[in-house]
Short mmCIF file of C-alpha atoms and ligand atoms in Angstrom, two decimals:
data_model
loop_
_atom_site.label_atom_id
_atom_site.label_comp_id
_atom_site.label_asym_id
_atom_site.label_seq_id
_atom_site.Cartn_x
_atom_site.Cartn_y
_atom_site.Cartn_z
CA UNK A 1 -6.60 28.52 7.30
CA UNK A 2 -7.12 26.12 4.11
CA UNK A 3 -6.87 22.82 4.38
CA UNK A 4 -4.77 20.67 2.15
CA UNK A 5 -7.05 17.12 1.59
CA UNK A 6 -6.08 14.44 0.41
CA UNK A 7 -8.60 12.59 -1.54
CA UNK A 8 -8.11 9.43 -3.70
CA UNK A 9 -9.12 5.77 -4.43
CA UNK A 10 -7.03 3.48 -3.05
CA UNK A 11 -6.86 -0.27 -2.29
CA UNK A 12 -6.92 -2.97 0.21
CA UNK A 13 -2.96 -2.68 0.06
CA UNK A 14 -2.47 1.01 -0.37
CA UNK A 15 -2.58 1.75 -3.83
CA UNK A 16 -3.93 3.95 -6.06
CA UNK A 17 -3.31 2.55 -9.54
CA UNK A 18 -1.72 -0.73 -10.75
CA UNK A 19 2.18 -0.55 -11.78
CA UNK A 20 1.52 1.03 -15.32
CA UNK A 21 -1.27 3.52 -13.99
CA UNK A 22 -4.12 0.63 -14.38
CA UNK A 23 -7.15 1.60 -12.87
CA UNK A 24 -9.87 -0.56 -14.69
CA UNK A 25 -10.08 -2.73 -11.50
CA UNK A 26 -11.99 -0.34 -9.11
CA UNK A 27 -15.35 -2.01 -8.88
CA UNK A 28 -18.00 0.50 -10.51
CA UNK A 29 -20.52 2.21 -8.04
CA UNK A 30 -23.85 3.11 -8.90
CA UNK A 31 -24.11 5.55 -6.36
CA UNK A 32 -21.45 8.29 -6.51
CA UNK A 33 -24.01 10.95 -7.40
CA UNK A 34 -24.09 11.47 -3.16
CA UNK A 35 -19.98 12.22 -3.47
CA UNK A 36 -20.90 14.17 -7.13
CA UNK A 37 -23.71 16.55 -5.03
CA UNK A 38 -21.33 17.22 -2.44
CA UNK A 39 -17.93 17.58 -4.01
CA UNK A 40 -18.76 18.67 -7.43
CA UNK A 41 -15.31 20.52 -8.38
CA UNK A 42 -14.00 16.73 -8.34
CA UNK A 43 -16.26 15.80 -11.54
CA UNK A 44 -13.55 17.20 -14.21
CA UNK A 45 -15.17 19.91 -16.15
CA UNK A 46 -15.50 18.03 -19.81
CA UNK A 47 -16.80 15.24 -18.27
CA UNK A 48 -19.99 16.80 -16.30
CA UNK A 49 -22.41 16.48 -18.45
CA UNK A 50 -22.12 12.59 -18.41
CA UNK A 51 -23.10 12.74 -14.89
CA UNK A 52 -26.13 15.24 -15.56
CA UNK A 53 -23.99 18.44 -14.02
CA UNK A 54 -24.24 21.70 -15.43
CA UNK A 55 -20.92 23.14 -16.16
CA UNK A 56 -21.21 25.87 -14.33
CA UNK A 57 -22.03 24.09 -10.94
CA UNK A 58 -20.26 26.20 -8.27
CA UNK A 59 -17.24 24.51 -6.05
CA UNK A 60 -18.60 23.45 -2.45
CA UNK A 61 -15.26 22.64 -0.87
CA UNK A 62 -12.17 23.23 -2.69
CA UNK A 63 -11.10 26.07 -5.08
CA UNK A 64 -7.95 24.99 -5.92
CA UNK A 65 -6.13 21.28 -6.99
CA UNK A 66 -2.47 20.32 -6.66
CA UNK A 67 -1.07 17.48 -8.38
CA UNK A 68 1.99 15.70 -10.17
CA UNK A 69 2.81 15.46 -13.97
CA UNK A 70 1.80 12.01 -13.65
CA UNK A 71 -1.35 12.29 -12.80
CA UNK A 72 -1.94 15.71 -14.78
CA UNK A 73 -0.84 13.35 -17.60
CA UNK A 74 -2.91 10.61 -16.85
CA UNK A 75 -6.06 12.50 -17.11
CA UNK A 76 -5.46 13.50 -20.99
CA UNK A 77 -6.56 17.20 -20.65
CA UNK A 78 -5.19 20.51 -20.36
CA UNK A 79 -7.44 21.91 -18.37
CA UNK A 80 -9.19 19.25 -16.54
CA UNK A 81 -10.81 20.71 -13.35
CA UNK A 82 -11.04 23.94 -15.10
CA UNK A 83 -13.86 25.53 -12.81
CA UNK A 84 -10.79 25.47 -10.21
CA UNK A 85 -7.20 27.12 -9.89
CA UNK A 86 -4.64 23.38 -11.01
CA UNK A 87 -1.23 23.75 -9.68
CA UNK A 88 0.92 21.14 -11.94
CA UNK A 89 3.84 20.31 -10.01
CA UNK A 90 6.87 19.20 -12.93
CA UNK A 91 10.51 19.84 -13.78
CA UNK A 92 9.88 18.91 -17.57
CA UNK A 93 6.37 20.31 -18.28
CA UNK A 94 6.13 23.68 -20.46
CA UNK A 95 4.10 26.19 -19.52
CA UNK A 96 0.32 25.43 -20.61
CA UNK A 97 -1.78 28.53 -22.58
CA UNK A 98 -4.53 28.56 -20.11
CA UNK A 99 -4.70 30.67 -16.82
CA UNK A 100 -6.33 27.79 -14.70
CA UNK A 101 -3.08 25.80 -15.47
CA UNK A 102 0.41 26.88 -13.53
CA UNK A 103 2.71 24.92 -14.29
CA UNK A 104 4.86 24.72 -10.80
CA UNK A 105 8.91 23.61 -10.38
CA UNK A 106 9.20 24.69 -7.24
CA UNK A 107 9.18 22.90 -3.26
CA UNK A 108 5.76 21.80 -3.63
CA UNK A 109 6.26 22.23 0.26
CA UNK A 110 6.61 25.90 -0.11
CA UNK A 111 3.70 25.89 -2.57
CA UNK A 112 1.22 24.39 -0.51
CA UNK A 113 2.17 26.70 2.45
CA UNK A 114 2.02 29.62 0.22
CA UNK A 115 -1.64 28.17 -0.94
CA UNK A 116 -2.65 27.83 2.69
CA UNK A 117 -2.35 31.37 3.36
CA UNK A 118 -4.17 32.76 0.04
CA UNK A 119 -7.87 33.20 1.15
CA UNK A 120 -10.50 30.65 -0.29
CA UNK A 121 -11.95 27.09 0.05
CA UNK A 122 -9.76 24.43 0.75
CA UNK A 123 -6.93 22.85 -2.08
CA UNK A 124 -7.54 19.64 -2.92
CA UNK A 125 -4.53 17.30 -3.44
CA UNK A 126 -5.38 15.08 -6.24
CA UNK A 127 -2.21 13.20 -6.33
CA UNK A 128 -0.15 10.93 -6.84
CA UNK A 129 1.37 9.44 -4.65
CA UNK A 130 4.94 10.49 -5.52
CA UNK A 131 3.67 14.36 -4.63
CA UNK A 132 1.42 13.25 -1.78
CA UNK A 133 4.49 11.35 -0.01
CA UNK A 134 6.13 14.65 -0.22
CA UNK A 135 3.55 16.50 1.47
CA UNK A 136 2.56 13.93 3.96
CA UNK A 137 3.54 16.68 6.71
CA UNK A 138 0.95 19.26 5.08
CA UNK A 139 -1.99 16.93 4.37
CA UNK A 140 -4.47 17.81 6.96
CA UNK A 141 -7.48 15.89 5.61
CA UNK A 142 -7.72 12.67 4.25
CA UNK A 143 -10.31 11.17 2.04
CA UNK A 144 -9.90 7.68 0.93
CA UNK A 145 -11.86 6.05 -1.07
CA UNK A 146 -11.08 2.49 0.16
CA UNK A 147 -12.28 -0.45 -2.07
CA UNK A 148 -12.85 -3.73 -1.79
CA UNK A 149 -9.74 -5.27 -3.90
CA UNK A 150 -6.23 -6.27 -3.54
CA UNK A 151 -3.98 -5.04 -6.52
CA UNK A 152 -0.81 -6.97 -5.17
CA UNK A 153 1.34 -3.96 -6.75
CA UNK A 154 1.06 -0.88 -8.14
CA UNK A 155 1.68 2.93 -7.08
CA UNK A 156 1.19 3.48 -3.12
CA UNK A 157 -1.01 6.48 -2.55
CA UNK A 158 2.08 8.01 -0.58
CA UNK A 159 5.64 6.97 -1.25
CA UNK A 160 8.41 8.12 1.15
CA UNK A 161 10.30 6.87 4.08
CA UNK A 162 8.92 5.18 7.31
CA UNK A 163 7.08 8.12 8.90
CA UNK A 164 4.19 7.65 11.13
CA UNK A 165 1.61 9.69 11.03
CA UNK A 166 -1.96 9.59 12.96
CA UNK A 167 -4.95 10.58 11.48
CA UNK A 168 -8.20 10.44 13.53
CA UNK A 169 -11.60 8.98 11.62
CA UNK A 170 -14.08 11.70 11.22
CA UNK A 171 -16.89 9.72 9.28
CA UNK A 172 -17.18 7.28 7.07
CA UNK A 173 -19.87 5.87 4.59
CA UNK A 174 -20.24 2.94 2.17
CA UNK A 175 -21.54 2.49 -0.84
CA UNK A 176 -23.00 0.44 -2.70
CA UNK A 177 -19.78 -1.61 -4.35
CA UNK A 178 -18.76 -1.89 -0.89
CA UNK A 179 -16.16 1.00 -1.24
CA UNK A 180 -16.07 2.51 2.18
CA UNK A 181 -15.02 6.39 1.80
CA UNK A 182 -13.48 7.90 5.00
CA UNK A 183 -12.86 11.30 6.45
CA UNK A 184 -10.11 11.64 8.28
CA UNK A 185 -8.50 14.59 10.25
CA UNK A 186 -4.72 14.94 11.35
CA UNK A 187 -4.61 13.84 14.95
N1 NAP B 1 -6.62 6.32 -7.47
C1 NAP B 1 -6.60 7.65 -7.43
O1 NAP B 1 -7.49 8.30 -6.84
C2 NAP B 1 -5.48 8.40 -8.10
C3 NAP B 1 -5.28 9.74 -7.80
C4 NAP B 1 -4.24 10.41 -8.41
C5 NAP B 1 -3.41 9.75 -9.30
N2 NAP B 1 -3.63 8.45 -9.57
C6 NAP B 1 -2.71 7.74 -10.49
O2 NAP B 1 -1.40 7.79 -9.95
C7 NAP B 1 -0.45 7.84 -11.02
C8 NAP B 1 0.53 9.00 -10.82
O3 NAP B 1 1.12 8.97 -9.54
P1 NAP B 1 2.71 9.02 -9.35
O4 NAP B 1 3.01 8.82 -7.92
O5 NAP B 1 3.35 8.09 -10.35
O6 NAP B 1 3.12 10.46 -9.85
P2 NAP B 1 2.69 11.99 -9.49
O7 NAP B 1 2.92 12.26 -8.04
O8 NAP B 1 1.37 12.28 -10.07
O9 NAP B 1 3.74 12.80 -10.38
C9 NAP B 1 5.13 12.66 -10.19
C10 NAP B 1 5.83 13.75 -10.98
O10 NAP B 1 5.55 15.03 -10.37
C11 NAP B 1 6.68 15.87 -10.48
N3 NAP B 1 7.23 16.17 -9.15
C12 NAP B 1 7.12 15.42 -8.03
N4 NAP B 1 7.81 16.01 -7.03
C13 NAP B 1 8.33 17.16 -7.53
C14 NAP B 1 9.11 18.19 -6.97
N5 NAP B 1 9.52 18.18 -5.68
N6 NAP B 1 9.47 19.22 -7.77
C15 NAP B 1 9.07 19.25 -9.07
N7 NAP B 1 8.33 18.28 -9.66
C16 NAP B 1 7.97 17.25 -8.88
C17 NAP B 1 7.68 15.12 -11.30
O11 NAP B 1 7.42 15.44 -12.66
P3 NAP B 1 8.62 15.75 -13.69
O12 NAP B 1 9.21 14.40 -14.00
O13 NAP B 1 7.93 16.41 -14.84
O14 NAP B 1 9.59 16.66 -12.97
C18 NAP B 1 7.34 13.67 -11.02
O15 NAP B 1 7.80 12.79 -12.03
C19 NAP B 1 -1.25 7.94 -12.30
O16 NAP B 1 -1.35 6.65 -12.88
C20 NAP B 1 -2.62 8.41 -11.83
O17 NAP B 1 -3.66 7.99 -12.70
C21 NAP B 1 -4.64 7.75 -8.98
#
């Protein structure tokens, strides 16, 4: 069955953008190209060829992206991952005119589920952490992409109630801003 992954940049303190979305303080790394080559659906489409990828490059591990009006908003486009099915989880947003965009108002629960059982690569869950705190119980994977910096405050990459839940390391790699990314798996 598809996974659901959850993969995002996140601080020392759990957070994956200052209070009013800030994201400017992520130290820069020079070598993302080896995340790029192996994740390439996570390079939005318009801004490939800044990173020397064709536009056409196929999608290695996910098909599909789920993620909240904030962060759809946040990015600025209407069709930013375009080479892949977006689910746009609002109440408020109106349908866009493009049929890589559904705009969702249902259980995101139930749509994820439903997802799961559609054949295809896995469904990446892009954020934030408003939606990902609601779907802590369907996350299987998680990738963080932990850096080296406090932010003191912010947006948590999951927001809910007090809910343990155990994830097992798979791998993990640094690079060279001393982010440390990190697979891990639902224990
Ligand atoms: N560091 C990273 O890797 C990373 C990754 C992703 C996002 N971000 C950042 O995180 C921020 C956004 O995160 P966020 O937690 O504030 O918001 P979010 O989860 O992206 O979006 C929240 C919105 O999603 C909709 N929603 C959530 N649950 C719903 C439900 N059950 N039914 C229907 N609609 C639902 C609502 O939109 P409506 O109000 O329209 O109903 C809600 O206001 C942005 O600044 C973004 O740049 C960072």
């Amino acid at each position: 069955m598809r996974r659901l992954v959850y993969y995002a940049a996140v601080t020392l303190d759990g957070y994956i953008a200052g209070p009013e979305g800030e994201f400017d303080f992520y130290p820069v790394a020079d070598d993302m190209s080896w995340i790029n080559e192996r994740y390439p659906e996570s390079v939005p489409t318009p801004l490939r060829e800044l990173v020397d990828m064709p536009a056409d490059t196929p999608n290695l591990q996910w098909d599909t992206v789920v993620m909240g009006r904030h962060t759809y908003e946040a990015g600025g486009m209407t069709s930013p991952y375009d080479h892949m099915m977006q689910y746009v989880v609002s109440r408020t947003l109106e349908p866009v005119d493009n049929p890589q965009v559904k705009i969702v108002d249902t259980d995101p629960v139930e749509l994820v589920r439903t997802l799961k059982e559609q054949e295809g690569l896995d469904i990446w869950l892009c954020g934030g952490g408003n939606l990902a705190g609601q779907l802590i119980h369907e996350i299987d994977r998680l990738m963080f992409k932990s850096y080296p910096v406090i932010a003191g405050g912010g947006l948590p990459a999951l927001s809910g109630n007090f809910s343990p839940t155990r994830f097992t390391v798979t791998a993990r790699r640094e690079f060279s801003n001393g982010m440390q990314l990190t697979w891990l798996d639902r224990a």
